[in-house]
Short mmCIF file of C-alpha atoms and ligand atoms in Angstrom, two decimals:
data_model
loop_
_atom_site.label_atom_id
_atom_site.label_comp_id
_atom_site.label_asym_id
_atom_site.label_seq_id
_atom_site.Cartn_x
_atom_site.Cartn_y
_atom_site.Cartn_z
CA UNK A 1390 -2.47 -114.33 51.04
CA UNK A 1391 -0.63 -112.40 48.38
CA UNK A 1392 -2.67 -111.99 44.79
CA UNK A 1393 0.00 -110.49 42.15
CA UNK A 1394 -3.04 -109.51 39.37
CA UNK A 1395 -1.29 -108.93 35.49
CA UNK A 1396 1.62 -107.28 36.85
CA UNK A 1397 3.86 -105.73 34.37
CA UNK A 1398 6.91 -104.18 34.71
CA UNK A 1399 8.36 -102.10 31.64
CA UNK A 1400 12.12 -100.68 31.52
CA UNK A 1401 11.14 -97.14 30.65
CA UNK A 1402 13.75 -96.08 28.25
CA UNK A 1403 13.57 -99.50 25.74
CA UNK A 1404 9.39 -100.30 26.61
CA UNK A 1405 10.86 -103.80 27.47
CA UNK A 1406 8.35 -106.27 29.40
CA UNK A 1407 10.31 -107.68 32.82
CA UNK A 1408 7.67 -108.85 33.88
CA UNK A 1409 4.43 -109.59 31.64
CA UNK A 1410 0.78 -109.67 32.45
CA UNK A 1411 1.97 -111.88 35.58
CA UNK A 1412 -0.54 -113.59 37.90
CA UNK A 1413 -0.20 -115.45 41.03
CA UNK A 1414 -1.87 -116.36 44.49
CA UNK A 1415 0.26 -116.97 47.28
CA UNK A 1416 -1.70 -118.53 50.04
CA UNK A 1417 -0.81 -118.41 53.70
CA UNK A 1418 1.54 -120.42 55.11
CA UNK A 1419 2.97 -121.99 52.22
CA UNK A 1420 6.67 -122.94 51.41
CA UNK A 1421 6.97 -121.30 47.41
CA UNK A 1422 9.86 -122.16 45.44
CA UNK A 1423 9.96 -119.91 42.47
CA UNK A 1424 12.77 -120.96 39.85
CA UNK A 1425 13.26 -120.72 36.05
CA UNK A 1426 16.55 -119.53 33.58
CA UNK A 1427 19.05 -116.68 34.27
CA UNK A 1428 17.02 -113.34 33.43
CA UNK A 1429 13.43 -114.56 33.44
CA UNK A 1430 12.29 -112.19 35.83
CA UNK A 1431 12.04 -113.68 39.59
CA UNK A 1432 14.26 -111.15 41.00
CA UNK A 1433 12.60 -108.50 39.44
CA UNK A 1434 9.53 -109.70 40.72
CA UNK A 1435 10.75 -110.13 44.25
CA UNK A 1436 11.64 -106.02 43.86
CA UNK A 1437 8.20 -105.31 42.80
CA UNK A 1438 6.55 -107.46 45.76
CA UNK A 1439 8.43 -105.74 48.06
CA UNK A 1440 8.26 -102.41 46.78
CA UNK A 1441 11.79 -101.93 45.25
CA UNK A 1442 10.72 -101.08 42.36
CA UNK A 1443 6.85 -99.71 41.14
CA UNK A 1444 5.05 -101.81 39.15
CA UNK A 1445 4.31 -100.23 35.28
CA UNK A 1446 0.27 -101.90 35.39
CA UNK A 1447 -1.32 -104.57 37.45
CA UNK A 1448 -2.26 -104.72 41.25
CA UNK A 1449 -0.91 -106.48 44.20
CA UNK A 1450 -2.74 -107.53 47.01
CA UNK A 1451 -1.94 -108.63 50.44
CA UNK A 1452 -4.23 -110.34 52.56
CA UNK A 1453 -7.53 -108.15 50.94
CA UNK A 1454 -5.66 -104.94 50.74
CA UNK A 1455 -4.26 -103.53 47.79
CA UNK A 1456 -0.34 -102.55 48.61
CA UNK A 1457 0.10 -101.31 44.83
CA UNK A 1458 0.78 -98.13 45.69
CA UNK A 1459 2.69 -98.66 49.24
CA UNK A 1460 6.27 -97.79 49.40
CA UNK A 1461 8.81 -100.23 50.89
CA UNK A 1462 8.52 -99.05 54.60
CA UNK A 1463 4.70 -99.41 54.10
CA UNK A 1464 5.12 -102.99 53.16
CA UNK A 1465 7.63 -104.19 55.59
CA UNK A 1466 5.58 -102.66 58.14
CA UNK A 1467 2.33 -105.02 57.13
CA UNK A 1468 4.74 -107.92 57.19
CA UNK A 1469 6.55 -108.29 53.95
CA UNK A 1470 10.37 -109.21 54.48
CA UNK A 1471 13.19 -109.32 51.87
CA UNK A 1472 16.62 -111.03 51.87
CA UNK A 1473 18.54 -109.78 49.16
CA UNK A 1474 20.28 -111.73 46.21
CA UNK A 1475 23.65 -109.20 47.01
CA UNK A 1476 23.46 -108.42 50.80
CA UNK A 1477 23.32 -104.63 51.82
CA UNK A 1478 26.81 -104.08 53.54
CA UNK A 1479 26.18 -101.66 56.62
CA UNK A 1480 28.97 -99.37 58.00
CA UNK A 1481 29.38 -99.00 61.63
CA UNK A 1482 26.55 -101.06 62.46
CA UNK A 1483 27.40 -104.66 64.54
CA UNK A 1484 25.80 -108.04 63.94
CA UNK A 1485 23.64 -107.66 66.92
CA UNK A 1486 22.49 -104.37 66.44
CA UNK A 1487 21.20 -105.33 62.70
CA UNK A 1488 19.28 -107.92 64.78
CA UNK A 1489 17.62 -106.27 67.28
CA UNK A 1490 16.90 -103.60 64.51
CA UNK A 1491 15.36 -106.30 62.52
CA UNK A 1492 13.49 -108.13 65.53
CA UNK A 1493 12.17 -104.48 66.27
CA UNK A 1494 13.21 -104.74 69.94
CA UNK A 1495 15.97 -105.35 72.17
CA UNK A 1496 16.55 -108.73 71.90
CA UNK A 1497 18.80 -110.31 73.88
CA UNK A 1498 23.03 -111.35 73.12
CA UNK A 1499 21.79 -114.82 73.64
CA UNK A 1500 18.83 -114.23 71.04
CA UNK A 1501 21.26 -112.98 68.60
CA UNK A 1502 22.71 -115.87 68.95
CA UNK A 1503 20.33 -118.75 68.60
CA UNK A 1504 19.76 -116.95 64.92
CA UNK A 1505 23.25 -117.22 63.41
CA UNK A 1506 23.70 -120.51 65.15
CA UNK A 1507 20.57 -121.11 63.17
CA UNK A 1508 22.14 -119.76 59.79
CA UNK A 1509 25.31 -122.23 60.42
CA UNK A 1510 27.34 -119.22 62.39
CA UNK A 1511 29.49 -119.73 64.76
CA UNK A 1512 27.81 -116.89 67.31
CA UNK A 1513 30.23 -115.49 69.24
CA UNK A 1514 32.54 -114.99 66.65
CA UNK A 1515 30.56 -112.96 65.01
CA UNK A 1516 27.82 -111.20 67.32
CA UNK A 1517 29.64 -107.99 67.92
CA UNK A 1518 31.51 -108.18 64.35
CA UNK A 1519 30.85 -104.86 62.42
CA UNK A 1520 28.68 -105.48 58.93
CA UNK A 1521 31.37 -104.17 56.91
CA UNK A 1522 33.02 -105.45 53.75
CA UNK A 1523 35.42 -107.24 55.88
CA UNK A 1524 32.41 -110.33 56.34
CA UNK A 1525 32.81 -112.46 53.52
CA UNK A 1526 30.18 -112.79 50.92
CA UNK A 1527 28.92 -116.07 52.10
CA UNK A 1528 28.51 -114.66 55.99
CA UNK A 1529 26.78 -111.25 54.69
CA UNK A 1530 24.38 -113.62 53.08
CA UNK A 1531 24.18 -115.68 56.10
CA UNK A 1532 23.91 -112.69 58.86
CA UNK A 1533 21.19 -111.32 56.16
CA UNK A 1534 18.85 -114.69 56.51
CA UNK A 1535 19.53 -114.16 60.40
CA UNK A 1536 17.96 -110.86 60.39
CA UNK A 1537 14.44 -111.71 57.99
CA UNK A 1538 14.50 -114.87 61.04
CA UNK A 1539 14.43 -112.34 64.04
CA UNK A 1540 12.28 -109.81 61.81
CA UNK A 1541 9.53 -113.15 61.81
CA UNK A 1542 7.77 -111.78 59.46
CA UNK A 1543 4.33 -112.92 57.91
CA UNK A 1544 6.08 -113.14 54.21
CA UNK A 1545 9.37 -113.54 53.96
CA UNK A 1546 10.74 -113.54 50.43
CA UNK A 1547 14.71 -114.89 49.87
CA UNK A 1548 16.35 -114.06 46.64
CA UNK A 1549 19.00 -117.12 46.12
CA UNK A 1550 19.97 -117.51 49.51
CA UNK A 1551 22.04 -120.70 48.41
CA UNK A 1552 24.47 -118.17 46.89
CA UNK A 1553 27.67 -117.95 48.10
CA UNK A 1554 26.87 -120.53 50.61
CA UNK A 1555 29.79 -123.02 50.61
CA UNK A 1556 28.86 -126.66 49.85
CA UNK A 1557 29.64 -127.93 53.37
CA UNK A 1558 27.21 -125.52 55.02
CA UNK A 1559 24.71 -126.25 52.49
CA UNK A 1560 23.14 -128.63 54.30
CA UNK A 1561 23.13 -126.51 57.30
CA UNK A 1562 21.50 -124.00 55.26
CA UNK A 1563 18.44 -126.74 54.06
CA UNK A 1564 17.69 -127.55 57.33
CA UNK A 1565 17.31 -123.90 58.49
CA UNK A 1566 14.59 -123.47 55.97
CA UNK A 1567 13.01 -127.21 56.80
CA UNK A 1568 12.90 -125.37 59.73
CA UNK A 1569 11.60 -121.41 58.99
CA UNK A 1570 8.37 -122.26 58.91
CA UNK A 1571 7.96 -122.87 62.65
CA UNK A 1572 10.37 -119.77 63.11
CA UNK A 1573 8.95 -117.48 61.07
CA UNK A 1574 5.46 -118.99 61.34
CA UNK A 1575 4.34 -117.57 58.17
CA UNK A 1576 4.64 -117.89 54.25
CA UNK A 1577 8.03 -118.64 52.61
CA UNK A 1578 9.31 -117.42 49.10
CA UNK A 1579 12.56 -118.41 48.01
CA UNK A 1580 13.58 -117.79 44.48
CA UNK A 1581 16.42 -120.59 44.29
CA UNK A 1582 18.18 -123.20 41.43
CA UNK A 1583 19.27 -125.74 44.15
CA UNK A 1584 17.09 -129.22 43.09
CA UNK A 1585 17.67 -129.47 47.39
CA UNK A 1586 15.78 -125.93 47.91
CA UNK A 1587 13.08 -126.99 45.56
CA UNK A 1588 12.59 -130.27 46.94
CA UNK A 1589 11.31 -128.88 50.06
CA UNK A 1590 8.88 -126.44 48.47
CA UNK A 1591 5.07 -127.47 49.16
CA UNK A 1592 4.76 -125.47 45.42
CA UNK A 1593 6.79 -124.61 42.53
CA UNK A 1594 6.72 -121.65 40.33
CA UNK A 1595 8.52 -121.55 37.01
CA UNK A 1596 9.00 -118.34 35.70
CA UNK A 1597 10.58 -117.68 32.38
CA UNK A 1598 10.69 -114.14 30.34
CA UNK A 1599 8.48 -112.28 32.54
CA UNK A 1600 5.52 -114.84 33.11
CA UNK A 1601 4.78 -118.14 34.94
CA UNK A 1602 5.73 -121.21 32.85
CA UNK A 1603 4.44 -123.45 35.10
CA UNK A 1604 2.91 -124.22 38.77
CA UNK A 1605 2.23 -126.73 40.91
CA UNK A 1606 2.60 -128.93 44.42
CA UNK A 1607 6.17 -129.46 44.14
CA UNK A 1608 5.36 -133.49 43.35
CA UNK A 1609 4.04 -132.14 40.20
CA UNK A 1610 6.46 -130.03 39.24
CA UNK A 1611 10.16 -131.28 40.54
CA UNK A 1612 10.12 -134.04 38.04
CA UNK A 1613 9.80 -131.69 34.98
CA UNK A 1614 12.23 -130.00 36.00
CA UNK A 1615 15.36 -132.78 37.13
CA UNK A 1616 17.65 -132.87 33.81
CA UNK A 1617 16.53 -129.15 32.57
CA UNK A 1618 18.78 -126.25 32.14
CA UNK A 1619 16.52 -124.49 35.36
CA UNK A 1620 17.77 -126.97 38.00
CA UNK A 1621 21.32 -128.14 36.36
CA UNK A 1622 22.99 -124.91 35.50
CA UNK A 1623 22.19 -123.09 38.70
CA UNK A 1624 23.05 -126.00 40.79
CA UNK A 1625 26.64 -125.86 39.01
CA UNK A 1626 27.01 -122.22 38.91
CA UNK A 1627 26.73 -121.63 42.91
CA UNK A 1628 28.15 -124.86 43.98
CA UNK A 1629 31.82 -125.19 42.04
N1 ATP B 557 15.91 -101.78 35.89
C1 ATP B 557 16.21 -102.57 34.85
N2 ATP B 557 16.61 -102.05 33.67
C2 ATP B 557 16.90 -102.82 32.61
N3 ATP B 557 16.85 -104.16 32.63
C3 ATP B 557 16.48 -104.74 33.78
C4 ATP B 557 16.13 -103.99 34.95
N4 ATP B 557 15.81 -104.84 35.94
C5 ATP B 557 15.95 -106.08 35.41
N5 ATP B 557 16.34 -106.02 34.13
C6 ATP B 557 16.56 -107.17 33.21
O1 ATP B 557 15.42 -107.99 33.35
C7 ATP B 557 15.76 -109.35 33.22
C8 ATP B 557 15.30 -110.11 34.44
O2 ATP B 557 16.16 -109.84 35.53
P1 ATP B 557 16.04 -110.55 36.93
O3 ATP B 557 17.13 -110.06 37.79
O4 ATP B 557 14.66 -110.39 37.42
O5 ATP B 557 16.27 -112.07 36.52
P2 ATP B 557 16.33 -113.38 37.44
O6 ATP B 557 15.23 -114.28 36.95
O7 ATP B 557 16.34 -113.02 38.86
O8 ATP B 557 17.71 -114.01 36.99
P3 ATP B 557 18.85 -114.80 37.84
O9 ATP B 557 18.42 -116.24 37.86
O10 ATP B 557 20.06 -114.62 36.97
O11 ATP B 557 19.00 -114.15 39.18
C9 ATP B 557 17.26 -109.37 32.99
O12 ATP B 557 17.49 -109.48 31.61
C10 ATP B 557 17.72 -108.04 33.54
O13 ATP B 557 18.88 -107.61 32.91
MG1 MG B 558 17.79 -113.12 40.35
#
């Protein structure tokens, strides 16, 4: 279980509130859909979960222990995982290699490739590819899900990971997360616009400038939301 107690995050030089006297609970083994308008705060708050960035006040907590002051390393190490909104591009590294670093041992070629076949990639294309800028945006993204799936950790957080995901793989892409939770066998955050994303969430988070609008089982929630700017524009943006 993850407790985020009044976190705030200030920019130092302008005093501005990211994130404001936020509080959460995360419980174990649930499927969280945070949403809410361009520049409320979720990825910021993603950062400060996983140790990106410190936190100005407030405490977090995972399963009884107080991470506040762990760095990233610390975190990933107790079972935090992060897939960025812009993938990390890696020089001289190949697919499989960012696998088996992520899965923490040597997994097998035919490991490495159930996971991209999971993430919609055709495997042997890309197994021994180098991560290098010449993967295309949508594939770094992809190849980046892959490795928080062999890293099975016990909280995986995804920042958006419908962007730059073409509308034909899409669907591939929704069935790999109806799916995560027997792969990764663990707790699911996904900050995400896509109506599809949410409607697969067991709960819903809105957050909007810096704090949590609303929560809820996602039956509560999903219908506030259908016909709002939070659903609508980000559906538009990363799907045209
Ligand atoms: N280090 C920083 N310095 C200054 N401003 C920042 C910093 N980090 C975040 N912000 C600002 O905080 C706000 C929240 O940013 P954040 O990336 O968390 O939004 P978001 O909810 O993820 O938005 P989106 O839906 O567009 O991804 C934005 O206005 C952003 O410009
Ligand atoms: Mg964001």
């Amino acid at each position: 279980m993850l407790e985020i107690k009044n976190v705030t995050f200030e920019v130092d030089d302008e005093k501005r509130k990211i994130i404001d006297d936020l509080s959460l609970t995360i419980d174990d083994g649930k499927f969280v859909v945070i949403t809410g308008p361009n520049g409320g705060g979720k990825s910021t708050l993603a950062k400060l979960i996983m140790g990106v960035n410190d936190i100005t006040s407030g405490k977090l907590i995972f399963d009884g222990e107080d991470i506040t002051d762990c760095n990233i390393t610390e975190r990933a190490n107790k079972g935090i995982s992060f897939a960025f909104q812009q993938p990390v591009h890696f020089k001289g590294i190949k697919v499989v290699d960012l696998l088996r670093l992520a899965a923490g041992e040597k997994i097998s070629v035919a490991k490495a490739c159930e996971y991209l076949s999971k993430v919609g990639l055709c495997a042997k294309d890309y197994v021994n590819r180098e991560v290098n800028a010449s993967l295309s945006g949508g594939e770094l993204k992809r190849i980046e899900i892959a490795t928080v799936l062999a890293r099975g950790t016990k909280f995986a957080i995804f920042d958006e990971p419908e962007a730059g995901i073409d509308l034909w793989s899409f669907q591939n892409l929704i069935r790999v997360f109806e799916n995560i939770r027997e792969s990764i066998n663990g707790t699911i955050l996904i900050i995400s616009h896509q109506e599809r994303i949410l409607n697969i969430a067991d709960e819903i988070v809105v957050i909007e400038n810096g704090k949590v609008k609303t929560k809820g089982p996602k039956d509560e929630i999903l219908p506030t939301l259908l016909g709002t700017s939070a659903v609508d524009i980000g559906a538009c943006s990363k799907l045209m």
